[in-house]
mmCIF file with all atom_site columns, C-alpha atoms in Angstrom:
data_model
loop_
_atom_site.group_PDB
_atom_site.id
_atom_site.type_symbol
_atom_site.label_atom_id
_atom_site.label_alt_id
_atom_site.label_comp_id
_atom_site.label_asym_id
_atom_site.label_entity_id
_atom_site.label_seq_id
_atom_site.pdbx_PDB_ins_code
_atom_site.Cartn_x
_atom_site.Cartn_y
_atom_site.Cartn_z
_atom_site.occupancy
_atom_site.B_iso_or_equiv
_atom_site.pdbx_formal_charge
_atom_site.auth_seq_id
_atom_site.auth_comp_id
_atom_site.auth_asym_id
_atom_site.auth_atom_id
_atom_site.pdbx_PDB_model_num
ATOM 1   C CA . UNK A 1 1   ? 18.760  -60.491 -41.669 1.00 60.00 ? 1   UNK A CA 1
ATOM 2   C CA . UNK A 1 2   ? 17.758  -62.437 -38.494 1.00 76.00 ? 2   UNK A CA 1
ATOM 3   C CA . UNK A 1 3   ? 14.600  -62.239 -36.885 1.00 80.00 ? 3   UNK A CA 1
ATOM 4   C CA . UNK A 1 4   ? 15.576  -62.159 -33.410 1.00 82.00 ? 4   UNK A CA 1
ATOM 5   C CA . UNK A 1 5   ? 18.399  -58.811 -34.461 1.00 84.00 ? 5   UNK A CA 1
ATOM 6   C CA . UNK A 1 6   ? 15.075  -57.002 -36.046 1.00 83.00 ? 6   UNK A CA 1
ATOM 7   C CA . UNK A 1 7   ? 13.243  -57.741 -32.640 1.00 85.00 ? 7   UNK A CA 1
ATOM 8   C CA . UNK A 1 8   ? 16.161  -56.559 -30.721 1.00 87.00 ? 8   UNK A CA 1
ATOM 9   C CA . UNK A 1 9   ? 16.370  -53.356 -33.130 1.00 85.00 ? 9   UNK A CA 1
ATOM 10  C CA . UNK A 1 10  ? 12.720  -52.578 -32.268 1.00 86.00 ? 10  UNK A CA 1
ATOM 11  C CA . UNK A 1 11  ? 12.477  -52.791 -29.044 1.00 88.00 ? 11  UNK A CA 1
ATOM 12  C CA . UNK A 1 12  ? 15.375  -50.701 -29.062 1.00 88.00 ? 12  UNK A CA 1
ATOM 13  C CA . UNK A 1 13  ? 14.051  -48.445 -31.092 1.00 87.00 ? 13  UNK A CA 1
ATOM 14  C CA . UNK A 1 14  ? 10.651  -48.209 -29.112 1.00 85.00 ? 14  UNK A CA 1
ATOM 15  C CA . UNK A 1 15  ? 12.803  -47.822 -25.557 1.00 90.00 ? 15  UNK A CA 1
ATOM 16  C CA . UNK A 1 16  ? 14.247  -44.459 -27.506 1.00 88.00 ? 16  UNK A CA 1
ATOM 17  C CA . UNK A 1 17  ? 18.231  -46.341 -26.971 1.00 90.00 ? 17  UNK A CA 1
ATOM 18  C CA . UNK A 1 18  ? 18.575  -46.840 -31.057 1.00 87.00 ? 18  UNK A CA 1
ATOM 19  C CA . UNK A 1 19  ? 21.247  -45.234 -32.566 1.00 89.00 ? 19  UNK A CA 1
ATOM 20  C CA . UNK A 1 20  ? 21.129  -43.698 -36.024 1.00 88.00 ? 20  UNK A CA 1
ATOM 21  C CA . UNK A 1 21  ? 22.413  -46.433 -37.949 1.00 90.00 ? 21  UNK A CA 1
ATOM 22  C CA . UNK A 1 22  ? 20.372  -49.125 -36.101 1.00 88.00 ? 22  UNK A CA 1
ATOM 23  C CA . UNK A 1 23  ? 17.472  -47.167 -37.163 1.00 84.00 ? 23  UNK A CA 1
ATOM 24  C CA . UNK A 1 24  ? 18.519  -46.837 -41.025 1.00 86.00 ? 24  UNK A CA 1
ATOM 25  C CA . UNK A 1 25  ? 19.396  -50.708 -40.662 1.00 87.00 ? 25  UNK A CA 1
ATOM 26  C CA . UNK A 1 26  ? 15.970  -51.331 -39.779 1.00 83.00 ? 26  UNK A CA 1
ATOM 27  C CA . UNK A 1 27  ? 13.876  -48.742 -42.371 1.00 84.00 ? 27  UNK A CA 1
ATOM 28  C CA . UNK A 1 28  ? 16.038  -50.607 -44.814 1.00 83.00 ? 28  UNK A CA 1
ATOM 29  C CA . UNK A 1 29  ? 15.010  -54.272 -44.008 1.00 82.00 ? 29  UNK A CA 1
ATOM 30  C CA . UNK A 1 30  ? 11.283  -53.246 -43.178 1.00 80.00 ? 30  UNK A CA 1
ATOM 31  C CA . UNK A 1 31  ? 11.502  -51.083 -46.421 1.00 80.00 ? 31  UNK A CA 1
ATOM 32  C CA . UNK A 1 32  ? 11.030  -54.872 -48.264 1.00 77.00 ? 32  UNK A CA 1
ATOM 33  C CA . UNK A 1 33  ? 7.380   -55.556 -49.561 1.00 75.00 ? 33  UNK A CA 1
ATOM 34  C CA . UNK A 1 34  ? 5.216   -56.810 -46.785 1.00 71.00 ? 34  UNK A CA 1
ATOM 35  C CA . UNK A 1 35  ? 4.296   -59.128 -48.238 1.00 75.00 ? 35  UNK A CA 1
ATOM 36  C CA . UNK A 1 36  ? 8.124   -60.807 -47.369 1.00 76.00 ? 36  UNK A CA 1
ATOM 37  C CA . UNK A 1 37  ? 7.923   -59.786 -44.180 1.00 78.00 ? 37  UNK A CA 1
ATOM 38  C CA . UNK A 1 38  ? 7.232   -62.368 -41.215 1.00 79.00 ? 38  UNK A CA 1
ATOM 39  C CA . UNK A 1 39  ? 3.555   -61.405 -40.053 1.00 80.00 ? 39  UNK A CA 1
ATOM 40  C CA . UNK A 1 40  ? 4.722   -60.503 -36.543 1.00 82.00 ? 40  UNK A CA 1
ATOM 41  C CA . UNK A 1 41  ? 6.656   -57.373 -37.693 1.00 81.00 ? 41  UNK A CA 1
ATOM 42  C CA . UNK A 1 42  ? 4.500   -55.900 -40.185 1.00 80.00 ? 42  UNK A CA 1
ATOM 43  C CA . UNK A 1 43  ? 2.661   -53.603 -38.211 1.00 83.00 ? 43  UNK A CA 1
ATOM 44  C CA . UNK A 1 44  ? 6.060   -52.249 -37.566 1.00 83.00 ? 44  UNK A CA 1
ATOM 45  C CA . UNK A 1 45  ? 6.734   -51.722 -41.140 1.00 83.00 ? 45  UNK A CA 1
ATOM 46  C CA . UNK A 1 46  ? 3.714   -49.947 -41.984 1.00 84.00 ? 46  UNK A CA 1
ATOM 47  C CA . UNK A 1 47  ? 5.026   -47.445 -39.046 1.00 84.00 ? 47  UNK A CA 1
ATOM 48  C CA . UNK A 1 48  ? 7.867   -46.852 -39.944 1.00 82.00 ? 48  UNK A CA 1
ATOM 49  C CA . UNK A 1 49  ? 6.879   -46.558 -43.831 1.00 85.00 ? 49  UNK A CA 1
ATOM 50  C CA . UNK A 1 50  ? 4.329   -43.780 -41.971 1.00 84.00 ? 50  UNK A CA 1
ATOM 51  C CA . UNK A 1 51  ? 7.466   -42.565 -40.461 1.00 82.00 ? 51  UNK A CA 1
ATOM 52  C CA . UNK A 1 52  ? 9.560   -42.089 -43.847 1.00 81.00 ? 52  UNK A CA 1
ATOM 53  C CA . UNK A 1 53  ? 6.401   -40.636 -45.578 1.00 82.00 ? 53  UNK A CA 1
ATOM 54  C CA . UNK A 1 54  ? 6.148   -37.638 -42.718 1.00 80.00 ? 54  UNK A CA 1
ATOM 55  C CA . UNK A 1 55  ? 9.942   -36.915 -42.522 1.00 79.00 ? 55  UNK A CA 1
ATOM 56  C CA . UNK A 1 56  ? 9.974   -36.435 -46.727 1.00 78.00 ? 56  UNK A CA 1
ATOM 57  C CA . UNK A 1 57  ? 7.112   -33.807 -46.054 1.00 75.00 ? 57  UNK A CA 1
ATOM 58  C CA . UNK A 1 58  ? 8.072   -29.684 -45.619 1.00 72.00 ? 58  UNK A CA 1
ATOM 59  C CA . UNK A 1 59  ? 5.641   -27.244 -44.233 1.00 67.00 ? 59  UNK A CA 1
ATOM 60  C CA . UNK A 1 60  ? 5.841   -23.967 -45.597 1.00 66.00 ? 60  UNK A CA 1
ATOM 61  C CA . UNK A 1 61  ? 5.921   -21.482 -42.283 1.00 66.00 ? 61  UNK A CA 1
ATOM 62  C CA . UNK A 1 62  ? 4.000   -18.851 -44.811 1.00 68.00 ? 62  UNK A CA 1
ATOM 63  C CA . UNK A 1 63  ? 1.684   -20.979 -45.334 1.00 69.00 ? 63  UNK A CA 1
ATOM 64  C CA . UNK A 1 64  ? 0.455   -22.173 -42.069 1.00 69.00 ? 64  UNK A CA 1
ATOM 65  C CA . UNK A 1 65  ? 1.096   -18.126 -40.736 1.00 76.00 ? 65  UNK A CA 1
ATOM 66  C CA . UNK A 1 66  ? -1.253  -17.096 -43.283 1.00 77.00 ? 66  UNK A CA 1
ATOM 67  C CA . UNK A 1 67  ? -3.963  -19.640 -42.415 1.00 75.00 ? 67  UNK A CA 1
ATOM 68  C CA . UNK A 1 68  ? -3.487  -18.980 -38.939 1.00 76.00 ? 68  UNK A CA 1
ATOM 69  C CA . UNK A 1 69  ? -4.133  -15.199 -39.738 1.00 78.00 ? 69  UNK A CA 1
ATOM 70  C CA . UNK A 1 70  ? -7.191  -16.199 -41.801 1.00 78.00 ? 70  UNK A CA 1
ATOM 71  C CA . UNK A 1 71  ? -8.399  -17.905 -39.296 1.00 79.00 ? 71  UNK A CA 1
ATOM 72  C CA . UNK A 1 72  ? -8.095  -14.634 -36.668 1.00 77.00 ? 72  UNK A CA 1
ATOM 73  C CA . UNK A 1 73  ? -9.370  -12.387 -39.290 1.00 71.00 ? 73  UNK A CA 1
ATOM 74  C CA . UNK A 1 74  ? -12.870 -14.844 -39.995 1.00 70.00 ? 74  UNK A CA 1
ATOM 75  C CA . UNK A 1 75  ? -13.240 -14.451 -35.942 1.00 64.00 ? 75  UNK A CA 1
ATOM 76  C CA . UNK A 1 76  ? -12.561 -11.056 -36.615 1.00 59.00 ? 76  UNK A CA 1
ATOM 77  C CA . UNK A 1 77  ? -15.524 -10.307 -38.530 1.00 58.00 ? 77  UNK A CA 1
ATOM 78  C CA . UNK A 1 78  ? -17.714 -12.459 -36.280 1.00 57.00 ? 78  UNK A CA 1
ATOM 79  C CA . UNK A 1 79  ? -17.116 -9.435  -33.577 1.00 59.00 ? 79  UNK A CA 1
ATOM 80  C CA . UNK A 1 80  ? -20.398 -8.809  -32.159 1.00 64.00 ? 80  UNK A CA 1
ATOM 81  C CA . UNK A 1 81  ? -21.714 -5.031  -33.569 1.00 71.00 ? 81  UNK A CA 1
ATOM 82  C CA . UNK A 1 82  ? -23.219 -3.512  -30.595 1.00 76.00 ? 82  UNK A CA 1
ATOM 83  C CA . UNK A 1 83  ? -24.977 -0.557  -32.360 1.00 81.00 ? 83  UNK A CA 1
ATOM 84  C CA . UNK A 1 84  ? -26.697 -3.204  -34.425 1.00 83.00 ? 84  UNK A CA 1
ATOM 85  C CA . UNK A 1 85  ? -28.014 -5.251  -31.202 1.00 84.00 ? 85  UNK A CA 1
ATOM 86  C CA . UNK A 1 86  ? -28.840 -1.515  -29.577 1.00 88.00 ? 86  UNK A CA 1
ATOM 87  C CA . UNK A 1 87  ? -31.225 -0.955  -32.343 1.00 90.00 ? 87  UNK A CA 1
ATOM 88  C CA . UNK A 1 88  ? -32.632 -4.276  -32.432 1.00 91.00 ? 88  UNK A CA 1
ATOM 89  C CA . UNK A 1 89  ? -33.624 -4.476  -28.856 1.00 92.00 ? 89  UNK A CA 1
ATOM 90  C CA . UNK A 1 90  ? -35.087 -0.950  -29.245 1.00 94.00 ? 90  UNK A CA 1
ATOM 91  C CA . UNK A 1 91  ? -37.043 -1.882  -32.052 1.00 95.00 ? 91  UNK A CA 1
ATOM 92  C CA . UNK A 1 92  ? -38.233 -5.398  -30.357 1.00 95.00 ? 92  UNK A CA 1
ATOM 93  C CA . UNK A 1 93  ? -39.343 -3.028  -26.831 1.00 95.00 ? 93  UNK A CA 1
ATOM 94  C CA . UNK A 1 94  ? -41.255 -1.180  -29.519 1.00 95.00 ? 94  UNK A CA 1
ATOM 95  C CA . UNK A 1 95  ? -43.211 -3.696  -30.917 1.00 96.00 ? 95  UNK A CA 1
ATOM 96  C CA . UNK A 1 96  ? -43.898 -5.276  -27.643 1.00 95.00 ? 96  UNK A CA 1
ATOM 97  C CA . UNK A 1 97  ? -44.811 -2.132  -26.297 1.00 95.00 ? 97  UNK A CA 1
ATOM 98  C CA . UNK A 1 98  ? -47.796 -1.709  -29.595 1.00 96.00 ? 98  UNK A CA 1
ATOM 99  C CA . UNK A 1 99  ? -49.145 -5.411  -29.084 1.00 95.00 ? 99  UNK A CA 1
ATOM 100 C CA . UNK A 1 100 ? -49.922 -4.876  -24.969 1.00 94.00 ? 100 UNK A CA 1
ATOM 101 C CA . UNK A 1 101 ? -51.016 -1.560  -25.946 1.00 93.00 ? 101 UNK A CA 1
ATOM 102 C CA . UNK A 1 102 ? -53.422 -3.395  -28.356 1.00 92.00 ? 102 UNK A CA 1
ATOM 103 C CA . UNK A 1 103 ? -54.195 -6.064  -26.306 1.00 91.00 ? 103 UNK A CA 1
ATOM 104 C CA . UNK A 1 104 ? -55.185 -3.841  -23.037 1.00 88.00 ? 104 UNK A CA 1
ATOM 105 C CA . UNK A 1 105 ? -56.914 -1.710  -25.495 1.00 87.00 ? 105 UNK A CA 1
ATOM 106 C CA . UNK A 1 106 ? -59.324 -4.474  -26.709 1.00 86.00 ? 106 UNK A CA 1
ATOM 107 C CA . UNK A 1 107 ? -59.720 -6.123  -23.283 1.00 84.00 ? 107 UNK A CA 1
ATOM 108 C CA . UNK A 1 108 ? -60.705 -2.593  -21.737 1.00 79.00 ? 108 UNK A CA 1
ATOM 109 C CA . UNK A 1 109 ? -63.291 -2.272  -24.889 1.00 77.00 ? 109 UNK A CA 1
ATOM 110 C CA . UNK A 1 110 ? -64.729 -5.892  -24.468 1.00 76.00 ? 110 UNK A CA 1
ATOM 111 C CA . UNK A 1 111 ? -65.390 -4.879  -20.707 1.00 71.00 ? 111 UNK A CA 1
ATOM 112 C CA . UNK A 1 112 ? -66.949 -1.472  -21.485 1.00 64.00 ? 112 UNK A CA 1
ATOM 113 C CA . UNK A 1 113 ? -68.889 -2.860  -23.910 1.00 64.00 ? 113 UNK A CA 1
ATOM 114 C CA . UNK A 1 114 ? -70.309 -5.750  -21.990 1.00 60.00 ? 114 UNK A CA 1
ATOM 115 C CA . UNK A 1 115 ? -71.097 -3.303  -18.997 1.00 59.00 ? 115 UNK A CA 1
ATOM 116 C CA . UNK A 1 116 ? -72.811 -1.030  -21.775 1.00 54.00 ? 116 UNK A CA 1
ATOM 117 C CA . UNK A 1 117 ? -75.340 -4.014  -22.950 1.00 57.00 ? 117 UNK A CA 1
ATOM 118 C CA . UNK A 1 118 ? -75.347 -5.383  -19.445 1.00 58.00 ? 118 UNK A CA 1
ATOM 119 C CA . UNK A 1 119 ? -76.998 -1.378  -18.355 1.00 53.00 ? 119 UNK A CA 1
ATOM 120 C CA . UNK A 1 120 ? -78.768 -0.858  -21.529 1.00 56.00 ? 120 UNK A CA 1
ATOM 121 C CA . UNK A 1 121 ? -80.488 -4.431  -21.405 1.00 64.00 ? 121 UNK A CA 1
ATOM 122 C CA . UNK A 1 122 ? -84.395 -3.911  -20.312 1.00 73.00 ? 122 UNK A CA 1
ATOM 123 C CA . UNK A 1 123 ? -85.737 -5.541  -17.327 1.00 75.00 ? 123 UNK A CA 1
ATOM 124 C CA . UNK A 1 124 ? -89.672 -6.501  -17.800 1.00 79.00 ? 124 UNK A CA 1
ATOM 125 C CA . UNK A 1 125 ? -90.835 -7.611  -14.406 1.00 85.00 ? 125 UNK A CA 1
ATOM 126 C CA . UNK A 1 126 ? -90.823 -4.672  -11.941 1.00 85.00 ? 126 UNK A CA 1
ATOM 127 C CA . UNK A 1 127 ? -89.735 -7.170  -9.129  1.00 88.00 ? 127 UNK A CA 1
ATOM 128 C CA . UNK A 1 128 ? -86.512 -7.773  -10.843 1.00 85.00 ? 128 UNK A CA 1
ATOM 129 C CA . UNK A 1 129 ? -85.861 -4.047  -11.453 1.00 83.00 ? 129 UNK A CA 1
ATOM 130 C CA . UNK A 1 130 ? -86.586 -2.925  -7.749  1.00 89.00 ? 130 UNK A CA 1
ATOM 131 C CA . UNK A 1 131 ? -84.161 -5.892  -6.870  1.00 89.00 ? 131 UNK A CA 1
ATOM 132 C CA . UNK A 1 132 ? -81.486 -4.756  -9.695  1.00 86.00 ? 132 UNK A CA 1
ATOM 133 C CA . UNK A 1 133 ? -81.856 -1.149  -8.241  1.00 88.00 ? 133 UNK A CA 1
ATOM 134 C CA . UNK A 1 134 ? -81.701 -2.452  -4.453  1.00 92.00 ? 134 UNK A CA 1
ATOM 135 C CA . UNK A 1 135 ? -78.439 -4.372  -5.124  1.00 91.00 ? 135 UNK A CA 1
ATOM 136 C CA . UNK A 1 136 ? -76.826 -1.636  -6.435  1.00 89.00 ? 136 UNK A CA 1
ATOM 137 C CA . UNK A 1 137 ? -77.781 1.241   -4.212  1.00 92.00 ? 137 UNK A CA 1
ATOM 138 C CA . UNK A 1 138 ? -76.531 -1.786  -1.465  1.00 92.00 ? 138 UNK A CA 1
ATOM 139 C CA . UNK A 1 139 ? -73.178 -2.044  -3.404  1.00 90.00 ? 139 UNK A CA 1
ATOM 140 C CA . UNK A 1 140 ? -72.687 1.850   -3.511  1.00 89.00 ? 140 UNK A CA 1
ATOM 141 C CA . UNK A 1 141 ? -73.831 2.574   0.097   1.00 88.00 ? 141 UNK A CA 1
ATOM 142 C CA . UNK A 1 142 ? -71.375 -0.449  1.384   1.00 86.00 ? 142 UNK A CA 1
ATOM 143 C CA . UNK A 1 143 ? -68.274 1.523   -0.308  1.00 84.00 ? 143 UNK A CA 1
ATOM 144 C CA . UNK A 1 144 ? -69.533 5.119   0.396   1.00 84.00 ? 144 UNK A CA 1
ATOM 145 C CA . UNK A 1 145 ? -69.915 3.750   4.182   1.00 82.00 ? 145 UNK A CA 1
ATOM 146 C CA . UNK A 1 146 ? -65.961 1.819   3.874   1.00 80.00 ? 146 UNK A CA 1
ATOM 147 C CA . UNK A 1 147 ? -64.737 5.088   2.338   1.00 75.00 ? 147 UNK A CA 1
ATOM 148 C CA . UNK A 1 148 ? -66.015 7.410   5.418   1.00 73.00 ? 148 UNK A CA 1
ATOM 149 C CA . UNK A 1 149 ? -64.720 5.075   8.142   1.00 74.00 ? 149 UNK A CA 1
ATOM 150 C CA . UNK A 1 150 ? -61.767 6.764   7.285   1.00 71.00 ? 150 UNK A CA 1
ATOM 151 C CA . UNK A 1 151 ? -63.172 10.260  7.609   1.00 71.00 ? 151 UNK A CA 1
ATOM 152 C CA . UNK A 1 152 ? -64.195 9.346   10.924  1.00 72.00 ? 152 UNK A CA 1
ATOM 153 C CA . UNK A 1 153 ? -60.694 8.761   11.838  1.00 73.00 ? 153 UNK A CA 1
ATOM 154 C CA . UNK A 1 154 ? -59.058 11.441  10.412  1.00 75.00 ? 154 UNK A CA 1
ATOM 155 C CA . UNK A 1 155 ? -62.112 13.695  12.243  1.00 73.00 ? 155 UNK A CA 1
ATOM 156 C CA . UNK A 1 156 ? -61.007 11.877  15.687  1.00 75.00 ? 156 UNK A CA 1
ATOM 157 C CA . UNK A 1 157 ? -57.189 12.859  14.885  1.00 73.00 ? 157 UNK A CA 1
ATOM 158 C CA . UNK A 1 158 ? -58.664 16.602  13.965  1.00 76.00 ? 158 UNK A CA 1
ATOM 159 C CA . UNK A 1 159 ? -60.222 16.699  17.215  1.00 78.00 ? 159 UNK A CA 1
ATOM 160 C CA . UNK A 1 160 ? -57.498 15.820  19.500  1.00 76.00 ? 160 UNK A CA 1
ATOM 161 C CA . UNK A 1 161 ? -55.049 17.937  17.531  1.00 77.00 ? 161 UNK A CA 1
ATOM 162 C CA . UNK A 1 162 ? -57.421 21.380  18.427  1.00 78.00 ? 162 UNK A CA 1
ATOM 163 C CA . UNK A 1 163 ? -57.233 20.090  22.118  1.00 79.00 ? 163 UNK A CA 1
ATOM 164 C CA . UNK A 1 164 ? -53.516 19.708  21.742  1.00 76.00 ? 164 UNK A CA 1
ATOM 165 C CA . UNK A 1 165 ? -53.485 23.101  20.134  1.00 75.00 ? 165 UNK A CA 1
ATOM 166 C CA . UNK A 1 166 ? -55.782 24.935  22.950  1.00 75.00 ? 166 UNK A CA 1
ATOM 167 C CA . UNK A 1 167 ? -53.091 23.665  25.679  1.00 72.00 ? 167 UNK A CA 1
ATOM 168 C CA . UNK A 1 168 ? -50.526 24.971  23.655  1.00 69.00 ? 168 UNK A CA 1
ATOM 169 C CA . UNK A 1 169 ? -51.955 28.441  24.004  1.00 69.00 ? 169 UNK A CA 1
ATOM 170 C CA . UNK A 1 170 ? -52.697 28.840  27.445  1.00 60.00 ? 170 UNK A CA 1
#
């Protein structure tokens, strides 16, 4: 067959204008061992060996329906179990719950029990005792004295209240 009718008959072909017997006219001439074939068209013969291969294969519909509903039954089964998380995230608040407890516990003892040998330490020199004792009596009368600076406002408010209530009366 000539050269320039197999180039016609592909580019035919790959413009989708080929009839049916072009097409078998050209499977049969590219059908030939490549090894015949001009180097320029064998490309083209591979393809359209590809092209003979996948026609001669049948697909069995049960088949691929039955993989397809494997493949919904495996996702299925993935299907997240809520109950199961419920009781996991329960179980995780617990245990974070006991460690803080524990760790408040021993940081609450550690301070308690540095105050303790803080008070129960002795002091030697009477200078540094008086001093000790001054800074603390300071320290107690500075809050007592912050704590009744409200008292004195609350006594203010109870004082003009009884005047409000002695106009009401007359």
């Amino acid at each position: 067959m000539d050269l320039n009718r197999i180039n016609i008959l592909l580019q035919r072909f790959f413009d989708g204008k080929s009839s049916e017997a072009e097409e078998r006219e050209l499977e049969q001439f590219l059908a030939k061992d490549p090894e015949q074939l001009p180097e320029q068209i064998r490309a083209d013969a591979q393809y359209f060996k590809y092209l003979k291969e996948q026609r001669s294969l049948k697909f069995d519909s049960n088949k691929i329906e039955s993989g397809f509903l494997d493949k919904i039954d495996e996702k299925q089964e993935k299907v997240f179990d809520l109950r199961r998380y419920k009781r996991l995230l329960f179980a995780s608040a617990v245990a974070a719950s006991i460690v803080l407890m524990f760790v408040f516990y021993n940081n609450f003892n550690n301070k308690q029990s540095d105050t303790l040998n803080t008070a129960h330490s002795e002091i030697q020199d009477p200078d540094e005792a008086y001093a000790e004792v001054k800074n603390a009596l300071m320290t107690v009368s500075v809050n007592f004295n912050e704590g009744a600076e409200g008292f004195q406002k609350i006594s203010s408010f109870d004082k003009a209240q009884k005047s409000l209530n002695k106009e009401e009366i007359k």
